[in-house]
Amino acid sequence: MYSMLLEQAADTAATGGTSWTFVVVELIVILAFFYFVLIRPQRNEQKKIEELRNSVQPGDNIMTTGGFYGVVLDVVDDTVIVEFGNNKNCRIPMHKNAIAEVEKDEAEEESKK
């Protein structure tokens, strides 16, 4: 395919004009490259993160985007109530988008196996 494009480019350079088909094909190749190298992997990563955040259940250990570790107490729509540290009075509601990592409860993982 590239040899055909190079031959066509050489022919148009010899005649002094540019071929619109060559320009269109070149543009399509560049757009396809950007799609498969940049856009598609980013979408797949976003889907994985969304699935991770939707799988959060009470009892899971999480790390927030701010670097705080806590335990999920309750999940309501897009809000989770997280307990931080050993102090049982430190319960903070936060949006699911603030969750960076999820570590499932060991008893729950064993029951799935």
PDB file of N, CA and C in Angstrom:
ATOM      1  N   MET A   1       0.821  -1.187   0.000  1.00  0.00           N
ATOM      2  CA  MET A   1       0.000   0.000   0.000  1.00  0.00           C
ATOM      3  C   MET A   1       0.868   1.255   0.000  1.00  0.00           C
ATOM      4  N   TYR A   2       1.921   1.213   0.810  1.00  0.00           N
ATOM      5  CA  TYR A   2       2.798   2.377   0.876  1.00  0.00           C
ATOM      6  C   TYR A   2       3.556   2.576  -0.424  1.00  0.00           C
ATOM      7  N   SER A   3       3.920   1.477  -1.087  1.00  0.00           N
ATOM      8  CA  SER A   3       4.625   1.622  -2.361  1.00  0.00           C
ATOM      9  C   SER A   3       3.708   2.257  -3.393  1.00  0.00           C
ATOM     10  N   MET A   4       2.417   1.912  -3.353  1.00  0.00           N
ATOM     11  CA  MET A   4       1.461   2.516  -4.272  1.00  0.00           C
ATOM     12  C   MET A   4       1.333   4.010  -3.991  1.00  0.00           C
ATOM     13  N   LEU A   5       1.299   4.365  -2.724  1.00  0.00           N
ATOM     14  CA  LEU A   5       1.197   5.778  -2.363  1.00  0.00           C
ATOM     15  C   LEU A   5       2.444   6.543  -2.779  1.00  0.00           C
ATOM     16  N   LEU A   6       3.603   5.908  -2.603  1.00  0.00           N
ATOM     17  CA  LEU A   6       4.854   6.563  -2.996  1.00  0.00           C
ATOM     18  C   LEU A   6       4.931   6.753  -4.514  1.00  0.00           C
ATOM     19  N   GLU A   7       4.484   5.737  -5.272  1.00  0.00           N
ATOM     20  CA  GLU A   7       4.462   5.866  -6.729  1.00  0.00           C
ATOM     21  C   GLU A   7       3.518   6.983  -7.161  1.00  0.00           C
ATOM     22  N   GLN A   8       2.364   7.049  -6.532  1.00  0.00           N
ATOM     23  CA  GLN A   8       1.398   8.088  -6.866  1.00  0.00           C
ATOM     24  C   GLN A   8       1.964   9.467  -6.515  1.00  0.00           C
ATOM     25  N   ALA A   9       2.652   9.557  -5.384  1.00  0.00           N
ATOM     26  CA  ALA A   9       3.259  10.830  -4.997  1.00  0.00           C
ATOM     27  C   ALA A   9       4.351  11.231  -5.978  1.00  0.00           C
ATOM     28  N   ALA A  10       5.127  10.255  -6.459  1.00  0.00           N
ATOM     29  CA  ALA A  10       6.182  10.549  -7.429  1.00  0.00           C
ATOM     30  C   ALA A  10       5.582  11.008  -8.748  1.00  0.00           C
ATOM     31  N   ASP A  11       4.479  10.373  -9.168  1.00  0.00           N
ATOM     32  CA  ASP A  11       3.811  10.768 -10.404  1.00  0.00           C
ATOM     33  C   ASP A  11       3.268  12.187 -10.311  1.00  0.00           C
ATOM     34  N   THR A  12       2.652  12.520  -9.176  1.00  0.00           N
ATOM     35  CA  THR A  12       2.089  13.869  -9.036  1.00  0.00           C
ATOM     36  C   THR A  12       3.195  14.903  -8.913  1.00  0.00           C
ATOM     37  N   ALA A  13       4.319  14.528  -8.298  1.00  0.00           N
ATOM     38  CA  ALA A  13       5.438  15.465  -8.194  1.00  0.00           C
ATOM     39  C   ALA A  13       6.031  15.723  -9.566  1.00  0.00           C
ATOM     40  N   ALA A  14       6.064  14.701 -10.428  1.00  0.00           N
ATOM     41  CA  ALA A  14       6.611  14.856 -11.776  1.00  0.00           C
ATOM     42  C   ALA A  14       5.712  15.749 -12.634  1.00  0.00           C
ATOM     43  N   THR A  15       4.405  15.647 -12.436  1.00  0.00           N
ATOM     44  CA  THR A  15       3.490  16.454 -13.234  1.00  0.00           C
ATOM     45  C   THR A  15       3.321  17.847 -12.641  1.00  0.00           C
ATOM     46  N   GLY A  16       3.755  18.045 -11.431  1.00  0.00           N
ATOM     47  CA  GLY A  16       3.684  19.381 -10.832  1.00  0.00           C
ATOM     48  C   GLY A  16       2.425  19.634 -10.031  1.00  0.00           C
ATOM     49  N   GLY A  17       1.471  18.723 -10.029  1.00  0.00           N
ATOM     50  CA  GLY A  17       0.225  18.918  -9.279  1.00  0.00           C
ATOM     51  C   GLY A  17       0.126  17.954  -8.114  1.00  0.00           C
ATOM     52  N   THR A  18      -0.847  18.207  -7.271  1.00  0.00           N
ATOM     53  CA  THR A  18      -1.079  17.282  -6.165  1.00  0.00           C
ATOM     54  C   THR A  18      -2.396  16.556  -6.407  1.00  0.00           C
ATOM     55  N   SER A  19      -2.412  15.307  -6.053  1.00  0.00           N
ATOM     56  CA  SER A  19      -3.601  14.511  -6.241  1.00  0.00           C
ATOM     57  C   SER A  19      -4.451  14.581  -4.973  1.00  0.00           C
ATOM     58  N   TRP A  20      -5.719  14.879  -5.153  1.00  0.00           N
ATOM     59  CA  TRP A  20      -6.620  14.950  -3.998  1.00  0.00           C
ATOM     60  C   TRP A  20      -6.821  13.585  -3.361  1.00  0.00           C
ATOM     61  N   THR A  21      -6.764  12.560  -4.173  1.00  0.00           N
ATOM     62  CA  THR A  21      -6.922  11.224  -3.604  1.00  0.00           C
ATOM     63  C   THR A  21      -5.765  10.890  -2.675  1.00  0.00           C
ATOM     64  N   PHE A  22      -4.564  11.317  -3.047  1.00  0.00           N
ATOM     65  CA  PHE A  22      -3.411  11.077  -2.174  1.00  0.00           C
ATOM     66  C   PHE A  22      -3.571  11.823  -0.852  1.00  0.00           C
ATOM     67  N   VAL A  23      -4.063  13.044  -0.911  1.00  0.00           N
ATOM     68  CA  VAL A  23      -4.266  13.833   0.302  1.00  0.00           C
ATOM     69  C   VAL A  23      -5.328  13.186   1.192  1.00  0.00           C
ATOM     70  N   VAL A  24      -6.404  12.712   0.591  1.00  0.00           N
ATOM     71  CA  VAL A  24      -7.488  12.089   1.355  1.00  0.00           C
ATOM     72  C   VAL A  24      -7.010  10.784   1.981  1.00  0.00           C
ATOM     73  N   VAL A  25      -6.293   9.968   1.228  1.00  0.00           N
ATOM     74  CA  VAL A  25      -5.780   8.704   1.759  1.00  0.00           C
ATOM     75  C   VAL A  25      -4.799   8.970   2.892  1.00  0.00           C
ATOM     76  N   GLU A  26      -3.942   9.952   2.727  1.00  0.00           N
ATOM     77  CA  GLU A  26      -2.977  10.296   3.773  1.00  0.00           C
ATOM     78  C   GLU A  26      -3.698  10.758   5.046  1.00  0.00           C
ATOM     79  N   LEU A  27      -4.731  11.550   4.885  1.00  0.00           N
ATOM     80  CA  LEU A  27      -5.505  12.022   6.034  1.00  0.00           C
ATOM     81  C   LEU A  27      -6.196  10.861   6.747  1.00  0.00           C
ATOM     82  N   ILE A  28      -6.741   9.929   5.990  1.00  0.00           N
ATOM     83  CA  ILE A  28      -7.411   8.767   6.582  1.00  0.00           C
ATOM     84  C   ILE A  28      -6.405   7.915   7.351  1.00  0.00           C
ATOM     85  N   VAL A  29      -5.217   7.731   6.813  1.00  0.00           N
ATOM     86  CA  VAL A  29      -4.182   6.944   7.499  1.00  0.00           C
ATOM     87  C   VAL A  29      -3.786   7.617   8.805  1.00  0.00           C
ATOM     88  N   ILE A  30      -3.623   8.917   8.789  1.00  0.00           N
ATOM     89  CA  ILE A  30      -3.246   9.652  10.008  1.00  0.00           C
ATOM     90  C   ILE A  30      -4.353   9.561  11.056  1.00  0.00           C
ATOM     91  N   LEU A  31      -5.598   9.737  10.651  1.00  0.00           N
ATOM     92  CA  LEU A  31      -6.717   9.646  11.589  1.00  0.00           C
ATOM     93  C   LEU A  31      -6.847   8.232  12.168  1.00  0.00           C
ATOM     94  N   ALA A  32      -6.657   7.212  11.354  1.00  0.00           N
ATOM     95  CA  ALA A  32      -6.713   5.833  11.838  1.00  0.00           C
ATOM     96  C   ALA A  32      -5.600   5.572  12.840  1.00  0.00           C
ATOM     97  N   PHE A  33      -4.418   6.113  12.563  1.00  0.00           N
ATOM     98  CA  PHE A  33      -3.291   5.969  13.489  1.00  0.00           C
ATOM     99  C   PHE A  33      -3.635   6.586  14.838  1.00  0.00           C
ATOM    100  N   PHE A  34      -4.146   7.815  14.838  1.00  0.00           N
ATOM    101  CA  PHE A  34      -4.502   8.476  16.085  1.00  0.00           C
ATOM    102  C   PHE A  34      -5.597   7.713  16.826  1.00  0.00           C
ATOM    103  N   TYR A  35      -6.552   7.161  16.103  1.00  0.00           N
ATOM    104  CA  TYR A  35      -7.632   6.421  16.751  1.00  0.00           C
ATOM    105  C   TYR A  35      -7.089   5.190  17.473  1.00  0.00           C
ATOM    106  N   PHE A  36      -6.284   4.379  16.770  1.00  0.00           N
ATOM    107  CA  PHE A  36      -5.817   3.125  17.349  1.00  0.00           C
ATOM    108  C   PHE A  36      -4.697   3.305  18.373  1.00  0.00           C
ATOM    109  N   VAL A  37      -3.965   4.405  18.319  1.00  0.00           N
ATOM    110  CA  VAL A  37      -2.864   4.601  19.248  1.00  0.00           C
ATOM    111  C   VAL A  37      -3.273   5.440  20.457  1.00  0.00           C
ATOM    112  N   LEU A  38      -4.147   6.407  20.285  1.00  0.00           N
ATOM    113  CA  LEU A  38      -4.488   7.321  21.373  1.00  0.00           C
ATOM    114  C   LEU A  38      -5.910   7.158  21.900  1.00  0.00           C
ATOM    115  N   ILE A  39      -6.892   7.207  21.056  1.00  0.00           N
ATOM    116  CA  ILE A  39      -8.286   7.277  21.491  1.00  0.00           C
ATOM    117  C   ILE A  39      -8.792   5.935  22.014  1.00  0.00           C
ATOM    118  N   ARG A  40      -8.584   4.865  21.283  1.00  0.00           N
ATOM    119  CA  ARG A  40      -9.123   3.563  21.667  1.00  0.00           C
ATOM    120  C   ARG A  40      -8.556   3.051  22.998  1.00  0.00           C
ATOM    121  N   PRO A  41      -7.241   3.094  23.222  1.00  0.00           N
ATOM    122  CA  PRO A  41      -6.727   2.652  24.530  1.00  0.00           C
ATOM    123  C   PRO A  41      -7.247   3.496  25.694  1.00  0.00           C
ATOM    124  N   GLN A  42      -7.426   4.787  25.470  1.00  0.00           N
ATOM    125  CA  GLN A  42      -7.947   5.654  26.525  1.00  0.00           C
ATOM    126  C   GLN A  42      -9.382   5.273  26.881  1.00  0.00           C
ATOM    127  N   ARG A  43     -10.194   4.967  25.892  1.00  0.00           N
ATOM    128  CA  ARG A  43     -11.578   4.550  26.150  1.00  0.00           C
ATOM    129  C   ARG A  43     -11.617   3.225  26.917  1.00  0.00           C
ATOM    130  N   ASN A  44     -10.750   2.284  26.544  1.00  0.00           N
ATOM    131  CA  ASN A  44     -10.705   1.002  27.255  1.00  0.00           C
ATOM    132  C   ASN A  44     -10.300   1.208  28.704  1.00  0.00           C
ATOM    133  N   GLU A  45      -9.341   2.071  28.950  1.00  0.00           N
ATOM    134  CA  GLU A  45      -8.912   2.365  30.320  1.00  0.00           C
ATOM    135  C   GLU A  45     -10.038   3.007  31.121  1.00  0.00           C
ATOM    136  N   GLN A  46     -10.783   3.922  30.515  1.00  0.00           N
ATOM    137  CA  GLN A  46     -11.904   4.559  31.198  1.00  0.00           C
ATOM    138  C   GLN A  46     -12.988   3.544  31.547  1.00  0.00           C
ATOM    139  N   LYS A  47     -13.243   2.577  30.659  1.00  0.00           N
ATOM    140  CA  LYS A  47     -14.233   1.544  30.943  1.00  0.00           C
ATOM    141  C   LYS A  47     -13.808   0.682  32.127  1.00  0.00           C
ATOM    142  N   LYS A  48     -12.519   0.330  32.198  1.00  0.00           N
ATOM    143  CA  LYS A  48     -12.021  -0.470  33.317  1.00  0.00           C
ATOM    144  C   LYS A  48     -12.166   0.279  34.635  1.00  0.00           C
ATOM    145  N   ILE A  49     -11.831   1.560  34.632  1.00  0.00           N
ATOM    146  CA  ILE A  49     -11.946   2.361  35.848  1.00  0.00           C
ATOM    147  C   ILE A  49     -13.402   2.486  36.268  1.00  0.00           C
ATOM    148  N   GLU A  50     -14.296   2.673  35.315  1.00  0.00           N
ATOM    149  CA  GLU A  50     -15.722   2.788  35.626  1.00  0.00           C
ATOM    150  C   GLU A  50     -16.260   1.484  36.211  1.00  0.00           C
ATOM    151  N   GLU A  51     -15.853   0.341  35.656  1.00  0.00           N
ATOM    152  CA  GLU A  51     -16.275  -0.951  36.198  1.00  0.00           C
ATOM    153  C   GLU A  51     -15.746  -1.143  37.617  1.00  0.00           C
ATOM    154  N   LEU A  52     -14.507  -0.712  37.851  1.00  0.00           N
ATOM    155  CA  LEU A  52     -13.913  -0.814  39.181  1.00  0.00           C
ATOM    156  C   LEU A  52     -14.711   0.008  40.185  1.00  0.00           C
ATOM    157  N   ARG A  53     -15.064   1.214  39.819  1.00  0.00           N
ATOM    158  CA  ARG A  53     -15.817   2.092  40.722  1.00  0.00           C
ATOM    159  C   ARG A  53     -17.241   1.594  40.936  1.00  0.00           C
ATOM    160  N   ASN A  54     -17.831   0.983  39.931  1.00  0.00           N
ATOM    161  CA  ASN A  54     -19.192   0.457  40.090  1.00  0.00           C
ATOM    162  C   ASN A  54     -19.229  -0.837  40.896  1.00  0.00           C
ATOM    163  N   SER A  55     -18.090  -1.515  41.026  1.00  0.00           N
ATOM    164  CA  SER A  55     -18.054  -2.774  41.770  1.00  0.00           C
ATOM    165  C   SER A  55     -17.795  -2.569  43.257  1.00  0.00           C
ATOM    166  N   VAL A  56     -17.679  -1.327  43.703  1.00  0.00           N
ATOM    167  CA  VAL A  56     -17.402  -1.051  45.114  1.00  0.00           C
ATOM    168  C   VAL A  56     -18.595  -1.461  45.970  1.00  0.00           C
ATOM    169  N   GLN A  57     -18.302  -2.203  47.036  1.00  0.00           N
ATOM    170  CA  GLN A  57     -19.330  -2.657  47.961  1.00  0.00           C
ATOM    171  C   GLN A  57     -18.875  -2.362  49.387  1.00  0.00           C
ATOM    172  N   PRO A  58     -19.814  -2.327  50.321  1.00  0.00           N
ATOM    173  CA  PRO A  58     -19.423  -2.125  51.722  1.00  0.00           C
ATOM    174  C   PRO A  58     -18.434  -3.200  52.180  1.00  0.00           C
ATOM    175  N   GLY A  59     -17.407  -2.767  52.894  1.00  0.00           N
ATOM    176  CA  GLY A  59     -16.378  -3.676  53.373  1.00  0.00           C
ATOM    177  C   GLY A  59     -15.112  -3.656  52.538  1.00  0.00           C
ATOM    178  N   ASP A  60     -15.158  -3.056  51.344  1.00  0.00           N
ATOM    179  CA  ASP A  60     -13.978  -2.979  50.493  1.00  0.00           C
ATOM    180  C   ASP A  60     -13.013  -1.928  51.018  1.00  0.00           C
ATOM    181  N   ASN A  61     -11.728  -2.230  50.919  1.00  0.00           N
ATOM    182  CA  ASN A  61     -10.690  -1.255  51.240  1.00  0.00           C
ATOM    183  C   ASN A  61     -10.402  -0.464  49.978  1.00  0.00           C
ATOM    184  N   ILE A  62     -10.348   0.862  50.104  1.00  0.00           N
ATOM    185  CA  ILE A  62     -10.102   1.705  48.944  1.00  0.00           C
ATOM    186  C   ILE A  62      -8.973   2.681  49.232  1.00  0.00           C
ATOM    187  N   MET A  63      -8.413   3.222  48.141  1.00  0.00           N
ATOM    188  CA  MET A  63      -7.502   4.346  48.235  1.00  0.00           C
ATOM    189  C   MET A  63      -8.106   5.462  47.405  1.00  0.00           C
ATOM    190  N   THR A  64      -8.168   6.651  47.956  1.00  0.00           N
ATOM    191  CA  THR A  64      -8.745   7.779  47.243  1.00  0.00           C
ATOM    192  C   THR A  64      -7.696   8.414  46.342  1.00  0.00           C
ATOM    193  N   THR A  65      -8.137   9.308  45.478  1.00  0.00           N
ATOM    194  CA  THR A  65      -7.212  10.018  44.605  1.00  0.00           C
ATOM    195  C   THR A  65      -6.279  10.916  45.400  1.00  0.00           C
ATOM    196  N   GLY A  66      -6.640  11.244  46.611  1.00  0.00           N
ATOM    197  CA  GLY A  66      -5.785  12.049  47.478  1.00  0.00           C
ATOM    198  C   GLY A  66      -4.772  11.225  48.244  1.00  0.00           C
ATOM    199  N   GLY A  67      -4.840   9.886  48.139  1.00  0.00           N
ATOM    200  CA  GLY A  67      -3.886   9.012  48.788  1.00  0.00           C
ATOM    201  C   GLY A  67      -4.319   8.500  50.144  1.00  0.00           C
ATOM    202  N   PHE A  68      -5.574   8.733  50.533  1.00  0.00           N
ATOM    203  CA  PHE A  68      -6.080   8.257  51.819  1.00  0.00           C
ATOM    204  C   PHE A  68      -6.636   6.843  51.667  1.00  0.00           C
ATOM    205  N   TYR A  69      -6.342   5.992  52.639  1.00  0.00           N
ATOM    206  CA  TYR A  69      -6.867   4.637  52.656  1.00  0.00           C
ATOM    207  C   TYR A  69      -8.047   4.574  53.613  1.00  0.00           C
ATOM    208  N   GLY A  70      -9.084   3.832  53.225  1.00  0.00           N
ATOM    209  CA  GLY A  70     -10.255   3.711  54.071  1.00  0.00           C
ATOM    210  C   GLY A  70     -11.069   2.485  53.725  1.00  0.00           C
ATOM    211  N   VAL A  71     -12.134   2.292  54.488  1.00  0.00           N
ATOM    212  CA  VAL A  71     -13.044   1.163  54.302  1.00  0.00           C
ATOM    213  C   VAL A  71     -14.418   1.708  53.947  1.00  0.00           C
ATOM    214  N   VAL A  72     -15.024   1.152  52.909  1.00  0.00           N
ATOM    215  CA  VAL A  72     -16.345   1.593  52.472  1.00  0.00           C
ATOM    216  C   VAL A  72     -17.388   1.062  53.445  1.00  0.00           C
ATOM    217  N   LEU A  73     -18.222   1.958  53.963  1.00  0.00           N
ATOM    218  CA  LEU A  73     -19.301   1.562  54.868  1.00  0.00           C
ATOM    219  C   LEU A  73     -20.633   1.425  54.150  1.00  0.00           C
ATOM    220  N   ASP A  74     -20.881   2.324  53.182  1.00  0.00           N
ATOM    221  CA  ASP A  74     -22.169   2.324  52.500  1.00  0.00           C
ATOM    222  C   ASP A  74     -21.991   2.901  51.106  1.00  0.00           C
ATOM    223  N   VAL A  75     -22.806   2.428  50.163  1.00  0.00           N
ATOM    224  CA  VAL A  75     -22.794   2.929  48.793  1.00  0.00           C
ATOM    225  C   VAL A  75     -24.202   3.367  48.438  1.00  0.00           C
ATOM    226  N   VAL A  76     -24.353   4.640  48.053  1.00  0.00           N
ATOM    227  CA  VAL A  76     -25.647   5.181  47.655  1.00  0.00           C
ATOM    228  C   VAL A  76     -25.444   5.930  46.338  1.00  0.00           C
ATOM    229  N   ASP A  77     -25.976   5.378  45.248  1.00  0.00           N
ATOM    230  CA  ASP A  77     -25.842   5.964  43.907  1.00  0.00           C
ATOM    231  C   ASP A  77     -24.376   6.245  43.594  1.00  0.00           C
ATOM    232  N   ASP A  78     -24.008   7.526  43.448  1.00  0.00           N
ATOM    233  CA  ASP A  78     -22.635   7.915  43.129  1.00  0.00           C
ATOM    234  C   ASP A  78     -21.848   8.342  44.359  1.00  0.00           C
ATOM    235  N   THR A  79     -22.397   8.117  45.539  1.00  0.00           N
ATOM    236  CA  THR A  79     -21.742   8.525  46.778  1.00  0.00           C
ATOM    237  C   THR A  79     -21.394   7.297  47.608  1.00  0.00           C
ATOM    238  N   VAL A  80     -20.196   7.317  48.180  1.00  0.00           N
ATOM    239  CA  VAL A  80     -19.790   6.259  49.103  1.00  0.00           C
ATOM    240  C   VAL A  80     -19.436   6.898  50.442  1.00  0.00           C
ATOM    241  N   ILE A  81     -19.746   6.205  51.521  1.00  0.00           N
ATOM    242  CA  ILE A  81     -19.365   6.672  52.853  1.00  0.00           C
ATOM    243  C   ILE A  81     -18.163   5.844  53.270  1.00  0.00           C
ATOM    244  N   VAL A  82     -17.055   6.548  53.529  1.00  0.00           N
ATOM    245  CA  VAL A  82     -15.787   5.890  53.802  1.00  0.00           C
ATOM    246  C   VAL A  82     -15.344   6.199  55.224  1.00  0.00           C
ATOM    247  N   GLU A  83     -14.839   5.175  55.913  1.00  0.00           N
ATOM    248  CA  GLU A  83     -14.307   5.333  57.262  1.00  0.00           C
ATOM    249  C   GLU A  83     -12.782   5.298  57.158  1.00  0.00           C
ATOM    250  N   PHE A  84     -12.147   6.359  57.657  1.00  0.00           N
ATOM    251  CA  PHE A  84     -10.696   6.481  57.575  1.00  0.00           C
ATOM    252  C   PHE A  84     -10.047   6.214  58.920  1.00  0.00           C
ATOM    253  N   GLY A  85      -8.943   5.464  58.915  1.00  0.00           N
ATOM    254  CA  GLY A  85      -8.156   5.240  60.118  1.00  0.00           C
ATOM    255  C   GLY A  85      -8.856   4.374  61.144  1.00  0.00           C
ATOM    256  N   ASN A  86      -8.303   4.372  62.356  1.00  0.00           N
ATOM    257  CA  ASN A  86      -8.849   3.574  63.444  1.00  0.00           C
ATOM    258  C   ASN A  86      -9.964   4.288  64.179  1.00  0.00           C
ATOM    259  N   ASN A  87     -10.098   5.570  63.941  1.00  0.00           N
ATOM    260  CA  ASN A  87     -11.128   6.359  64.607  1.00  0.00           C
ATOM    261  C   ASN A  87     -12.470   6.053  63.954  1.00  0.00           C
ATOM    262  N   LYS A  88     -13.367   5.458  64.702  1.00  0.00           N
ATOM    263  CA  LYS A  88     -14.668   5.060  64.153  1.00  0.00           C
ATOM    264  C   LYS A  88     -15.586   6.254  63.907  1.00  0.00           C
ATOM    265  N   ASN A  89     -15.185   7.438  64.334  1.00  0.00           N
ATOM    266  CA  ASN A  89     -16.022   8.615  64.124  1.00  0.00           C
ATOM    267  C   ASN A  89     -15.641   9.386  62.867  1.00  0.00           C
ATOM    268  N   CYS A  90     -14.618   8.951  62.168  1.00  0.00           N
ATOM    269  CA  CYS A  90     -14.160   9.652  60.971  1.00  0.00           C
ATOM    270  C   CYS A  90     -14.782   9.012  59.734  1.00  0.00           C
ATOM    271  N   ARG A  91     -16.009   9.395  59.450  1.00  0.00           N
ATOM    272  CA  ARG A  91     -16.745   8.873  58.300  1.00  0.00           C
ATOM    273  C   ARG A  91     -17.040  10.028  57.361  1.00  0.00           C
ATOM    274  N   ILE A  92     -16.612   9.870  56.116  1.00  0.00           N
ATOM    275  CA  ILE A  92     -16.734  10.964  55.155  1.00  0.00           C
ATOM    276  C   ILE A  92     -17.461  10.466  53.914  1.00  0.00           C
ATOM    277  N   PRO A  93     -18.529  11.159  53.511  1.00  0.00           N
ATOM    278  CA  PRO A  93     -19.153  10.821  52.225  1.00  0.00           C
ATOM    279  C   PRO A  93     -18.324  11.422  51.090  1.00  0.00           C
ATOM    280  N   MET A  94     -18.140  10.656  50.034  1.00  0.00           N
ATOM    281  CA  MET A  94     -17.388  11.154  48.886  1.00  0.00           C
ATOM    282  C   MET A  94     -17.955  10.564  47.605  1.00  0.00           C
ATOM    283  N   HIS A  95     -17.658  11.215  46.509  1.00  0.00           N
ATOM    284  CA  HIS A  95     -18.117  10.775  45.197  1.00  0.00           C
ATOM    285  C   HIS A  95     -17.288   9.574  44.744  1.00  0.00           C
ATOM    286  N   LYS A  96     -17.890   8.679  43.967  1.00  0.00           N
ATOM    287  CA  LYS A  96     -17.178   7.494  43.496  1.00  0.00           C
ATOM    288  C   LYS A  96     -15.980   7.849  42.621  1.00  0.00           C
ATOM    289  N   ASN A  97     -16.013   9.003  41.982  1.00  0.00           N
ATOM    290  CA  ASN A  97     -14.899   9.396  41.127  1.00  0.00           C
ATOM    291  C   ASN A  97     -13.623   9.660  41.911  1.00  0.00           C
ATOM    292  N   ALA A  98     -13.727   9.786  43.244  1.00  0.00           N
ATOM    293  CA  ALA A  98     -12.550  10.023  44.080  1.00  0.00           C
ATOM    294  C   ALA A  98     -11.837   8.723  44.436  1.00  0.00           C
ATOM    295  N   ILE A  99     -12.335   7.586  43.966  1.00  0.00           N
ATOM    296  CA  ILE A  99     -11.726   6.294  44.267  1.00  0.00           C
ATOM    297  C   ILE A  99     -10.670   5.988  43.211  1.00  0.00           C
ATOM    298  N   ALA A 100      -9.441   5.717  43.674  1.00  0.00           N
ATOM    299  CA  ALA A 100      -8.353   5.403  42.750  1.00  0.00           C
ATOM    300  C   ALA A 100      -8.101   3.897  42.663  1.00  0.00           C
ATOM    301  N   GLU A 101      -8.169   3.195  43.808  1.00  0.00           N
ATOM    302  CA  GLU A 101      -7.938   1.758  43.836  1.00  0.00           C
ATOM    303  C   GLU A 101      -8.945   1.083  44.759  1.00  0.00           C
ATOM    304  N   VAL A 102      -9.265  -0.168  44.451  1.00  0.00           N
ATOM    305  CA  VAL A 102     -10.196  -0.945  45.278  1.00  0.00           C
ATOM    306  C   VAL A 102      -9.545  -2.279  45.597  1.00  0.00           C
ATOM    307  N   GLU A 103      -9.565  -2.641  46.875  1.00  0.00           N
ATOM    308  CA  GLU A 103      -9.093  -3.947  47.308  1.00  0.00           C
ATOM    309  C   GLU A 103     -10.284  -4.661  47.927  1.00  0.00           C
ATOM    310  N   LYS A 104     -10.711  -5.739  47.292  1.00  0.00           N
ATOM    311  CA  LYS A 104     -11.896  -6.462  47.744  1.00  0.00           C
ATOM    312  C   LYS A 104     -11.638  -7.167  49.071  1.00  0.00           C
ATOM    313  N   ASP A 105     -12.703  -7.398  49.816  1.00  0.00           N
ATOM    314  CA  ASP A 105     -12.645  -8.108  51.086  1.00  0.00           C
ATOM    315  C   ASP A 105     -12.238  -9.555  50.814  1.00  0.00           C
ATOM    316  N   GLU A 106     -11.336 -10.122  51.621  1.00  0.00           N
ATOM    317  CA  GLU A 106     -10.825 -11.474  51.399  1.00  0.00           C
ATOM    318  C   GLU A 106     -11.914 -12.531  51.486  1.00  0.00           C
ATOM    319  N   ALA A 107     -12.836 -12.396  52.419  1.00  0.00           N
ATOM    320  CA  ALA A 107     -13.922 -13.379  52.545  1.00  0.00           C
ATOM    321  C   ALA A 107     -14.798 -13.372  51.306  1.00  0.00           C
ATOM    322  N   GLU A 108     -14.992 -12.219  50.720  1.00  0.00           N
ATOM    323  CA  GLU A 108     -15.809 -12.117  49.524  1.00  0.00           C
ATOM    324  C   GLU A 108     -15.115 -12.758  48.335  1.00  0.00           C
ATOM    325  N   GLU A 109     -13.792 -12.593  48.223  1.00  0.00           N
ATOM    326  CA  GLU A 109     -13.040 -13.183  47.129  1.00  0.00           C
ATOM    327  C   GLU A 109     -13.042 -14.709  47.222  1.00  0.00           C
ATOM    328  N   GLU A 110     -12.942 -15.241  48.452  1.00  0.00           N
ATOM    329  CA  GLU A 110     -12.934 -16.691  48.630  1.00  0.00           C
ATOM    330  C   GLU A 110     -14.288 -17.301  48.287  1.00  0.00           C
ATOM    331  N   SER A 111     -15.366 -16.578  48.555  1.00  0.00           N
ATOM    332  CA  SER A 111     -16.694 -17.110  48.247  1.00  0.00           C
ATOM    333  C   SER A 111     -16.952 -17.151  46.742  1.00  0.00           C
ATOM    334  N   LYS A 112     -16.273 -16.284  45.982  1.00  0.00           N
ATOM    335  CA  LYS A 112     -16.434 -16.286  44.534  1.00  0.00           C
ATOM    336  C   LYS A 112     -15.675 -17.428  43.871  1.00  0.00           C
ATOM    337  N   LYS A 113     -14.645 -17.935  44.526  1.00  0.00           N
ATOM    338  CA  LYS A 113     -13.821 -19.020  43.953  1.00  0.00           C
ATOM    339  C   LYS A 113     -14.491 -20.314  44.098  1.00  0.00           C
TER     340      LYS A 113
END
